Structures are given as C-alpha cells and as structure tokens.
Amino acid sequence: MILGIETSCDETAAAVVAEDGEIVSSVVASQADLHARFGGVVPEVASRRHLELIAPVVAEALDGRSVEAVAVTTRPGLIGALLVGVSAAKALAWALRLPLIPVDHLHGHVASLYLKPLDLQPPFTCLLASGGHTMLLDVSDRSGYRVLGTTLDDAAGEAFDKGARLLGLGYPGGREIDLLAREGDPTAYRFPVARVPGLDFSFSGLKTALLYAVRDLTVDELAARRADLAASYQRAIVRALVERLEATGAERVAVVGGVAANSELRAALPEAALAPLALCTDNAAMIASAGRYGERVPYPDYLVLDARATA
Ligand code: KG4
Ligand code: ZN
C-alpha cells in the first residue's frame, strides 16, 4: 500500500492505493471556494490553506492503515503549495521509516489511467489537458512518457478559466462553461482553431476572439448571448484538442487532466480511454498510482529532496 500526497495547486489531497491499483481511500479537500472571489488561485492563500488541511486530510486517508511508502508530488506546481506536501511527506516517511517516492504531477495525471477498474496498459497516445498544461504524450510503459507536443501559450483549462471570467462566470471556469454550453448554440459564433506547426497547441488567439466578441455587448446583450458564447467557445477548444489528437494518427488514445472532465470532449472521443470523472481533476490517488512505478528513495536520502515549480 502506498500513501499519495498532492498539494501542487488548490486541492489538498491524500489517498491510499494498493499495489494492484485498487483505490483504498481518496480524500480531496478543494480550496476552490476560497479562491473563487479572486477569480483564480492566489498562491500564498493556497499555501496557507494547504498547511491547515494537510494533517487532517492525510489522517482521514490513512484512517489507521499502515503503508509501505509515501508518494508525493514534487513538481511542477506552485512552489509554496508543493512545499507543504513535500514537507509533510518527508516528516511522515521519516517518522515511520518509510521510503519516499517523488512524483511528477503530469505523470500522476497519466497514472490516473492505471488505477482499477480501468487499469489501462500502454502503449497509447495521451492527451493531458489541465489548468496548467496541455500536452500530447507518447506512453510506451507505465514509468513515464515522452512529450510529442505542448501548448505555446495558454493551457486548455486556462482558456476555459479565462473565457469563463470574460463571460462573467465563476471560478473554476471549465465546469461553469461546460454546464452553460448545454443551453447554447455551438455554431452561433465562429471562433478560431489555431493551426500551429507540428503537434503543438495555441489558445491565446481564441481567448482574444472571445474578448472581442464580448466587449461590444451591453450587459443585457451579454446575458442573452452568454450560453451561445459559452457553447461556441467550448466547441473551439474541443475541436483544437480533438484535431491534434487525431493528427498523431494514433489508434489507442487516452485523455487525462481536469479538462478531460468536459462533457463535449468526452462525447467527441467515444473510442478513447477517458480518465474516470473523479480522477480528472487533481487528486492523490493518481499520485499514489504513479508512485507504484517511481523510484523509492530510502531514508534518509529523501530528506534533501526539494520541490520544483517547473516540470
Ligand atoms: O488537472 P487539474 O485539476 O489541475 C491542474 O493540474 O491544472 O485541472 C484543472 C482545470 C481547470 O482549468 C478547470 O477549469 C478545468 O480543469 N476543468 C474543466 C472541467 N472541469 C475542470 N474544463 C472543462 N470542462 C470541465 N467539465
Ligand atoms: Zn493537475
């Protein structure tokens, strides 16, 4: 059994996962409400909240169980937020004389596919679309991945969040747009799908197109067109993601990350392996899952391990 700890952004999470990929427990304390009034994650506020939540969240996930190792997200993410999880993991591993497994958050998202009952076997091509990253990955085994393409500017989830803000919707915006889009006409506006060379992505032009569409509207007009704007905007993001995934020519494809929760994206990829809804947005079960394939650093070597903001 492995304890996973995740604090890279605004979810304080801990989970226990068995060696065979069974989720024994998974606790996610979202701070979304705390950040909503700022329209985005405030790093310092996130760090402080992680500090308050980490001990009770880990205790709830452990619930008296003993584990053989502690896996923790060490990169990439908000540095202050990451440090809370890494410090807690070190302290716990040290106290129990357990090995510690540093986990790359992006590998964690991919490893959400390795949990039961899905238990996906590589090889496959993976679209990772979250608030911080949008990548195409070549996954040949469970220990890692090779990057085929990445975003040149905003991540897909960031495009959802910024779009939601322009439309006057709440944070996090992906879910808000997803819900509102169901009431709108996705063909009402023709938003651009960027065509950059290779397998990379770009979403900044789309965001600007929405800004132009919105800024000429009165408050009443915006209220009347909001659902159409949301539906058309979502359609453009989904098309960009699906086109790029198809451009790889891959037969076995998978989708992970917060944006994988999007209902239109899921419907557009009926053949793909999709991360289960509860495991799309940040959680610690995926971190413990990745930990099964990571290097176990023995006590006391891991005491020098550090968090890193970048991948
Ligand atoms: O993976 P995640 O929880 O955190 C990062 O690693 O970044 O992804 C969060 C992102 C946010 O941008 C959020 O708006 C987006 O995932 N998201 C969605 C949906 N649910 C969450 N985007 C589109 N549709 C959704 N249903
Ligand atoms: Zn994430």
Tab-separated table of C-alpha atoms and ligand atoms in Angstrom:
chain	number	residue	atom	x	y	z
A	1	MET	CA	0.000	0.000	0.000
A	2	ILE	CA	1.196	3.463	-0.921
A	3	LEU	CA	0.123	6.779	0.589
A	4	GLY	CA	-0.098	9.537	-2.031
A	5	ILE	CA	0.014	13.254	-1.216
A	6	GLU	CA	-0.875	16.060	-3.659
A	7	THR	CA	-0.687	19.812	-2.972
A	8	SER	CA	0.583	21.311	-6.256
A	9	CYS	CA	-2.269	23.771	-6.781
A	10	ASP	CA	-5.545	24.334	-4.914
A	11	GLU	CA	-6.517	20.809	-3.916
A	12	THR	CA	-5.175	19.320	-0.695
A	13	ALA	CA	-5.351	15.584	-1.321
A	14	ALA	CA	-4.224	12.276	0.176
A	15	ALA	CA	-5.025	8.713	-0.868
A	16	VAL	CA	-4.071	5.127	-0.187
A	17	VAL	CA	-3.639	2.865	-3.211
A	18	ALA	CA	-2.822	-0.845	-3.187
A	19	GLU	CA	-0.002	-2.291	-5.297
A	20	ASP	CA	-2.556	-3.755	-7.751
A	21	GLY	CA	-4.110	-0.310	-8.393
A	22	GLU	CA	-7.141	-0.609	-6.118
A	23	ILE	CA	-8.088	2.739	-4.553
A	24	VAL	CA	-8.372	2.062	-0.818
A	25	SER	CA	-9.169	5.652	0.142
A	26	SER	CA	-9.058	9.036	-1.572
A	27	VAL	CA	-9.641	12.366	0.130
A	28	VAL	CA	-9.701	15.659	-1.803
A	29	ALA	CA	-10.228	18.962	0.009
A	30	SER	CA	-10.817	21.562	-2.680
A	31	GLN	CA	-9.959	25.172	-1.935
A	32	ALA	CA	-11.918	26.399	-4.981
A	33	ASP	CA	-14.422	28.323	-2.842
A	34	LEU	CA	-11.592	30.131	-1.103
A	35	HIS	CA	-10.118	31.354	-4.402
A	36	ALA	CA	-13.400	31.967	-6.247
A	37	ARG	CA	-13.759	35.568	-5.122
A	38	PHE	CA	-10.323	36.329	-6.568
A	39	GLY	CA	-11.216	34.690	-9.897
A	40	GLY	CA	-8.183	32.390	-9.718
A	41	VAL	CA	-5.765	30.670	-7.383
A	42	VAL	CA	-3.849	33.035	-5.095
A	43	PRO	CA	-0.583	31.178	-4.402
A	44	GLU	CA	0.025	32.490	-0.885
A	45	VAL	CA	-3.574	31.812	0.142
A	46	ALA	CA	-3.262	28.288	-1.282
A	47	SER	CA	-0.072	27.560	0.679
A	48	ARG	CA	-1.630	28.638	3.957
A	49	ARG	CA	-4.758	26.587	3.372
A	50	HIS	CA	-2.668	23.502	2.484
A	51	LEU	CA	-0.889	23.951	5.785
A	52	GLU	CA	-4.195	23.916	7.676
A	53	LEU	CA	-5.616	20.966	5.764
A	54	ILE	CA	-2.702	18.616	5.191
A	55	ALA	CA	-2.641	16.836	8.569
A	56	PRO	CA	-6.404	16.135	8.790
A	57	VAL	CA	-6.598	15.122	5.110
A	58	VAL	CA	-3.698	12.653	5.472
A	59	ALA	CA	-5.161	11.300	8.713
A	60	GLU	CA	-8.525	10.735	7.027
A	61	ALA	CA	-6.926	8.944	4.074
A	62	LEU	CA	-4.791	6.733	6.330
A	63	ASP	CA	-7.608	6.049	8.816
A	64	GLY	CA	-5.269	3.899	10.903
A	65	ARG	CA	-3.948	1.867	7.920
A	66	SER	CA	-0.243	1.177	7.575
A	67	VAL	CA	1.512	1.867	4.291
A	68	GLU	CA	4.858	0.798	2.804
A	69	ALA	CA	5.828	4.028	1.071
A	70	VAL	CA	4.861	7.680	0.718
A	71	ALA	CA	4.500	9.160	-2.794
A	72	VAL	CA	4.326	12.931	-3.127
A	73	THR	CA	4.048	15.463	-5.950
A	74	THR	CA	7.383	17.305	-6.034
A	75	ARG	CA	6.907	19.137	-9.382
A	76	PRO	CA	5.576	21.084	-11.274
A	77	GLY	CA	3.222	23.471	-9.480
A	78	LEU	CA	3.009	26.454	-7.160
A	79	ILE	CA	6.234	26.276	-5.189
A	80	GLY	CA	4.787	27.253	-1.804
A	81	ALA	CA	1.918	24.811	-2.259
A	82	LEU	CA	4.228	21.969	-3.302
A	83	LEU	CA	6.497	22.579	-0.304
A	84	VAL	CA	3.654	21.886	2.133
A	85	GLY	CA	3.043	18.436	0.639
A	86	VAL	CA	6.729	17.608	0.292
A	87	SER	CA	7.469	18.651	3.889
A	88	ALA	CA	4.520	16.646	5.210
A	89	ALA	CA	5.552	13.594	3.172
A	90	LYS	CA	9.147	13.801	4.388
A	91	ALA	CA	8.054	14.159	8.005
A	92	LEU	CA	5.680	11.219	7.810
A	93	ALA	CA	8.111	8.977	5.927
A	94	TRP	CA	10.846	9.868	8.380
A	95	ALA	CA	8.673	9.205	11.433
A	96	LEU	CA	7.594	5.805	10.086
A	97	ARG	CA	10.990	4.994	8.498
A	98	LEU	CA	9.371	4.537	5.095
A	99	PRO	CA	10.831	5.191	1.647
A	100	LEU	CA	9.624	8.289	-0.211
A	101	ILE	CA	8.715	8.408	-3.917
A	102	PRO	CA	8.927	11.790	-5.684
A	103	VAL	CA	6.192	12.071	-8.345
A	104	ASP	CA	5.869	14.356	-11.369
A	105	HIS	CA	2.322	15.767	-11.295
A	106	LEU	CA	1.922	15.197	-15.048
A	107	HIS	CA	2.940	11.551	-14.696
A	108	GLY	CA	0.347	11.436	-11.920
A	109	HIS	CA	-2.388	12.522	-14.337
A	110	VAL	CA	-1.320	9.790	-16.786
A	111	ALA	CA	-1.253	7.254	-13.938
A	112	SER	CA	-4.922	8.004	-13.185
A	113	LEU	CA	-5.471	5.566	-16.085
A	114	TYR	CA	-3.585	2.775	-14.275
A	115	LEU	CA	-5.999	2.574	-11.352
A	116	LYS	CA	-8.672	-0.102	-11.146
A	117	PRO	CA	-11.103	-0.734	-12.718
A	118	LEU	CA	-9.689	0.931	-15.882
A	119	ASP	CA	-6.137	-0.421	-15.390
A	120	LEU	CA	-5.058	0.750	-18.886
A	121	GLN	CA	-1.992	-0.898	-20.392
A	122	PRO	CA	0.475	1.103	-22.541
A	123	PRO	CA	1.291	1.737	-25.317
A	124	PHE	CA	-1.089	4.637	-26.029
A	125	THR	CA	-1.026	8.299	-27.011
A	126	CYS	CA	-2.261	10.530	-24.222
A	127	LEU	CA	-3.820	13.985	-24.317
A	128	LEU	CA	-3.142	15.688	-20.981
A	129	ALA	CA	-5.296	18.801	-20.671
A	130	SER	CA	-5.364	20.590	-17.323
A	131	GLY	CA	-5.312	24.084	-15.895
A	132	GLY	CA	-1.548	24.299	-16.149
A	133	HIS	CA	-0.672	22.034	-19.098
A	134	THR	CA	-1.837	20.855	-22.475
A	135	MET	CA	0.323	18.111	-23.920
A	136	LEU	CA	0.358	15.159	-26.237
A	137	LEU	CA	2.332	12.311	-24.744
A	138	ASP	CA	3.673	9.086	-26.132
A	139	VAL	CA	3.307	6.498	-23.369
A	140	SER	CA	5.211	3.264	-24.004
A	141	ASP	CA	5.335	1.987	-20.428
A	142	ARG	CA	3.936	2.895	-17.028
A	143	SER	CA	7.112	4.502	-15.685
A	144	GLY	CA	6.930	7.684	-17.758
A	145	TYR	CA	6.123	9.381	-21.070
A	146	ARG	CA	7.666	11.238	-23.999
A	147	VAL	CA	6.330	14.696	-24.920
A	148	LEU	CA	5.119	14.940	-28.547
A	149	GLY	CA	3.562	18.391	-28.375
A	150	THR	CA	2.690	21.108	-25.897
A	151	THR	CA	0.927	24.453	-25.752
A	152	LEU	CA	2.808	27.500	-26.983
A	153	ASP	CA	0.823	29.821	-24.714
A	154	ASP	CA	-2.249	29.104	-22.548
A	155	ALA	CA	-3.279	25.645	-21.376
A	156	ALA	CA	-6.736	24.380	-22.385
A	157	GLY	CA	-8.028	24.604	-18.805
A	158	GLU	CA	-6.603	28.098	-18.541
A	159	ALA	CA	-8.504	29.003	-21.734
A	160	PHE	CA	-11.689	27.697	-20.097
A	161	ASP	CA	-10.988	29.627	-16.897
A	162	LYS	CA	-10.118	32.891	-18.665
A	163	GLY	CA	-13.102	32.511	-21.007
A	164	ALA	CA	-15.404	31.971	-18.054
A	165	ARG	CA	-14.075	35.134	-16.478
A	166	LEU	CA	-14.788	37.130	-19.656
A	167	LEU	CA	-18.322	35.718	-19.639
A	168	GLY	CA	-18.827	36.682	-16.008
A	169	LEU	CA	-18.973	33.082	-14.797
A	170	GLY	CA	-17.442	31.704	-11.604
A	171	TYR	CA	-14.104	30.025	-10.912
A	172	PRO	CA	-13.026	27.370	-11.831
A	173	GLY	CA	-14.480	28.146	-15.209
A	174	GLY	CA	-14.274	24.834	-17.054
A	175	ARG	CA	-17.209	23.277	-15.275
A	176	GLU	CA	-19.239	26.512	-15.484
A	177	ILE	CA	-18.772	26.743	-19.254
A	178	ASP	CA	-19.471	23.017	-19.631
A	179	LEU	CA	-22.833	23.399	-17.838
A	180	LEU	CA	-23.882	26.633	-19.565
A	181	ALA	CA	-22.828	25.376	-23.031
A	182	ARG	CA	-25.557	22.725	-22.858
A	183	GLU	CA	-28.144	25.519	-23.172
A	184	GLY	CA	-26.370	27.316	-26.027
A	185	ASP	CA	-25.820	27.006	-29.782
A	186	PRO	CA	-22.212	25.923	-30.524
A	187	THR	CA	-22.485	27.255	-34.099
A	188	ALA	CA	-23.637	30.751	-33.056
A	189	TYR	CA	-20.075	32.137	-33.162
A	190	ARG	CA	-17.160	31.037	-35.306
A	191	PHE	CA	-14.176	31.115	-33.003
A	192	PRO	CA	-10.762	30.298	-34.495
A	193	VAL	CA	-8.949	26.998	-34.034
A	194	ALA	CA	-5.238	27.798	-34.124
A	195	ARG	CA	-3.152	25.796	-36.573
A	196	VAL	CA	0.425	25.841	-35.338
A	197	PRO	CA	3.031	23.558	-36.913
A	198	GLY	CA	3.657	20.059	-35.596
A	199	LEU	CA	1.696	18.723	-32.652
A	200	ASP	CA	1.682	21.864	-30.533
A	201	PHE	CA	-1.329	23.867	-29.339
A	202	SER	CA	-2.178	27.554	-29.022
A	203	PHE	CA	-5.189	29.034	-27.245
A	204	SER	CA	-4.325	32.718	-26.832
A	205	GLY	CA	-5.931	33.752	-30.157
A	206	LEU	CA	-9.165	32.078	-29.171
A	207	LYS	CA	-9.228	33.919	-25.869
A	208	THR	CA	-8.704	37.218	-27.688
A	209	ALA	CA	-11.512	36.369	-30.140
A	210	LEU	CA	-13.869	35.864	-27.190
A	211	LEU	CA	-12.717	39.138	-25.665
A	212	TYR	CA	-13.593	40.964	-28.910
A	213	ALA	CA	-16.962	39.243	-29.127
A	214	VAL	CA	-17.819	40.164	-25.543
A	215	ARG	CA	-16.543	43.715	-25.254
A	216	ASP	CA	-19.013	45.177	-27.782
A	217	LEU	CA	-22.022	43.728	-25.960
A	218	THR	CA	-24.144	45.577	-23.427
A	219	VAL	CA	-24.848	43.865	-20.107
A	220	ASP	CA	-28.269	42.732	-21.358
A	221	GLU	CA	-26.901	41.507	-24.685
A	222	LEU	CA	-24.198	39.536	-22.907
A	223	ALA	CA	-26.818	37.945	-20.659
A	224	ALA	CA	-28.857	36.948	-23.723
A	225	ARG	CA	-25.875	35.541	-25.649
A	226	ARG	CA	-23.885	34.042	-22.771
A	227	ALA	CA	-24.925	30.432	-23.390
A	228	ASP	CA	-24.228	30.715	-27.142
A	229	LEU	CA	-20.836	32.248	-26.452
A	230	ALA	CA	-20.005	29.505	-23.947
A	231	ALA	CA	-21.108	26.758	-26.345
A	232	SER	CA	-19.180	28.227	-29.311
A	233	TYR	CA	-16.072	28.847	-27.224
A	234	GLN	CA	-16.133	25.331	-25.795
A	235	ARG	CA	-16.633	23.918	-29.293
A	236	ALA	CA	-13.449	25.685	-30.480
A	237	ILE	CA	-11.362	24.338	-27.573
A	238	VAL	CA	-12.691	20.811	-28.026
A	239	ARG	CA	-12.061	20.932	-31.788
A	240	ALA	CA	-8.472	22.083	-31.227
A	241	LEU	CA	-7.847	19.205	-28.812
A	242	VAL	CA	-9.548	16.532	-30.912
A	243	GLU	CA	-7.883	17.648	-34.182
A	244	ARG	CA	-4.441	17.482	-32.625
A	245	LEU	CA	-5.097	14.103	-31.097
A	246	GLU	CA	-6.274	12.808	-34.471
A	247	ALA	CA	-3.229	14.347	-36.191
A	248	THR	CA	-0.997	11.934	-34.266
A	249	GLY	CA	-2.582	9.093	-36.228
A	250	ALA	CA	-2.564	7.039	-33.045
A	251	GLU	CA	-5.049	4.202	-32.724
A	252	ARG	CA	-5.018	3.872	-28.953
A	253	VAL	CA	-5.673	7.233	-27.341
A	254	ALA	CA	-6.384	8.341	-23.783
A	255	VAL	CA	-7.371	11.650	-22.184
A	256	VAL	CA	-6.467	12.832	-18.672
A	257	GLY	CA	-6.428	16.057	-16.611
A	258	GLY	CA	-9.116	18.454	-15.440
A	259	VAL	CA	-10.347	19.250	-18.958
A	260	ALA	CA	-10.910	15.515	-19.537
A	261	ALA	CA	-13.996	16.043	-17.353
A	262	ASN	CA	-15.526	18.153	-20.136
A	263	SER	CA	-18.711	16.503	-21.396
A	264	GLU	CA	-18.343	17.662	-25.014
A	265	LEU	CA	-14.733	16.438	-25.184
A	266	ARG	CA	-15.737	13.069	-23.729
A	267	ALA	CA	-18.584	12.735	-26.229
A	268	ALA	CA	-16.267	13.686	-29.103
A	269	LEU	CA	-13.884	10.821	-28.295
A	270	PRO	CA	-16.058	7.715	-27.904
A	271	GLU	CA	-13.172	5.343	-28.674
A	272	ALA	CA	-10.661	6.918	-26.273
A	273	ALA	CA	-9.779	5.690	-22.788
A	274	LEU	CA	-11.011	8.518	-20.572
A	275	ALA	CA	-9.847	9.094	-17.020
A	276	PRO	CA	-12.805	8.457	-14.681
A	277	LEU	CA	-14.552	11.747	-13.809
A	278	ALA	CA	-13.463	11.722	-10.160
A	279	LEU	CA	-9.831	11.277	-11.238
A	280	CYS	CA	-9.695	14.007	-13.926
A	281	THR	CA	-9.137	16.977	-11.637
A	282	ASP	CA	-6.319	16.914	-9.118
A	283	ASN	CA	-6.369	14.074	-6.602
A	284	ALA	CA	-3.846	11.966	-4.693
A	285	ALA	CA	-4.945	8.514	-5.911
A	286	MET	CA	-3.248	9.295	-9.234
A	287	ILE	CA	-0.090	10.342	-7.371
A	288	ALA	CA	-0.013	7.101	-5.357
A	289	SER	CA	-0.689	5.249	-8.613
A	290	ALA	CA	2.324	6.881	-10.296
A	291	GLY	CA	4.319	6.136	-7.149
A	292	ARG	CA	3.967	2.418	-7.882
A	293	TYR	CA	6.230	2.935	-10.924
A	294	GLY	CA	8.615	5.523	-9.453
A	295	GLU	CA	11.933	5.283	-7.679
A	296	ARG	CA	11.714	4.574	-3.947
A	297	VAL	CA	14.225	6.844	-2.244
A	298	PRO	CA	15.345	5.266	1.059
A	299	TYR	CA	15.552	7.002	4.429
A	300	PRO	CA	17.394	9.359	4.999
A	301	ASP	CA	18.340	10.198	1.390
A	302	TYR	CA	14.985	11.837	0.650
A	303	LEU	CA	15.454	14.488	3.313
A	304	VAL	CA	17.440	16.506	0.733
A	305	LEU	CA	14.690	16.231	-1.926
A	306	ASP	CA	13.227	19.544	-2.989
A	307	ALA	CA	10.059	20.787	-4.678
A	308	ARG	CA	10.323	22.374	-8.105
A	309	ALA	CA	7.952	24.839	-9.751
A	310	THR	CA	8.770	23.671	-13.294
A	311	ALA	CA	8.449	20.265	-14.950
B	1	KG4	O1	-5.939	18.826	-13.533
B	1	KG4	P1	-6.497	19.983	-12.825
B	1	KG4	O2	-7.400	19.746	-11.657
B	1	KG4	O3	-5.366	20.936	-12.288
B	1	KG4	C1	-4.167	21.164	-12.940
B	1	KG4	O4	-3.255	20.292	-12.878
B	1	KG4	O5	-4.077	22.237	-13.585
B	1	KG4	O6	-7.247	20.874	-13.923
B	1	KG4	C2	-7.989	21.993	-13.580
B	1	KG4	C3	-8.573	22.584	-14.842
B	1	KG4	C4	-9.212	23.954	-14.631
B	1	KG4	O7	-8.698	24.842	-15.600
B	1	KG4	C5	-10.694	23.683	-14.850
B	1	KG4	O8	-11.390	24.793	-15.376
B	1	KG4	C6	-10.660	22.535	-15.819
B	1	KG4	O9	-9.595	21.740	-15.383
B	1	KG4	N1	-11.914	21.762	-15.804
B	1	KG4	C7	-12.745	21.661	-16.871
B	1	KG4	C8	-13.870	20.912	-16.447
B	1	KG4	N2	-13.675	20.567	-15.131
B	1	KG4	C9	-12.480	21.101	-14.768
B	1	KG4	N3	-12.639	22.158	-18.108
B	1	KG4	C10	-13.638	21.897	-18.965
B	1	KG4	N4	-14.760	21.209	-18.629
B	1	KG4	C11	-14.908	20.684	-17.398
B	1	KG4	N5	-16.008	19.984	-17.075
B	2	ZN	ZN	-3.359	18.576	-12.333
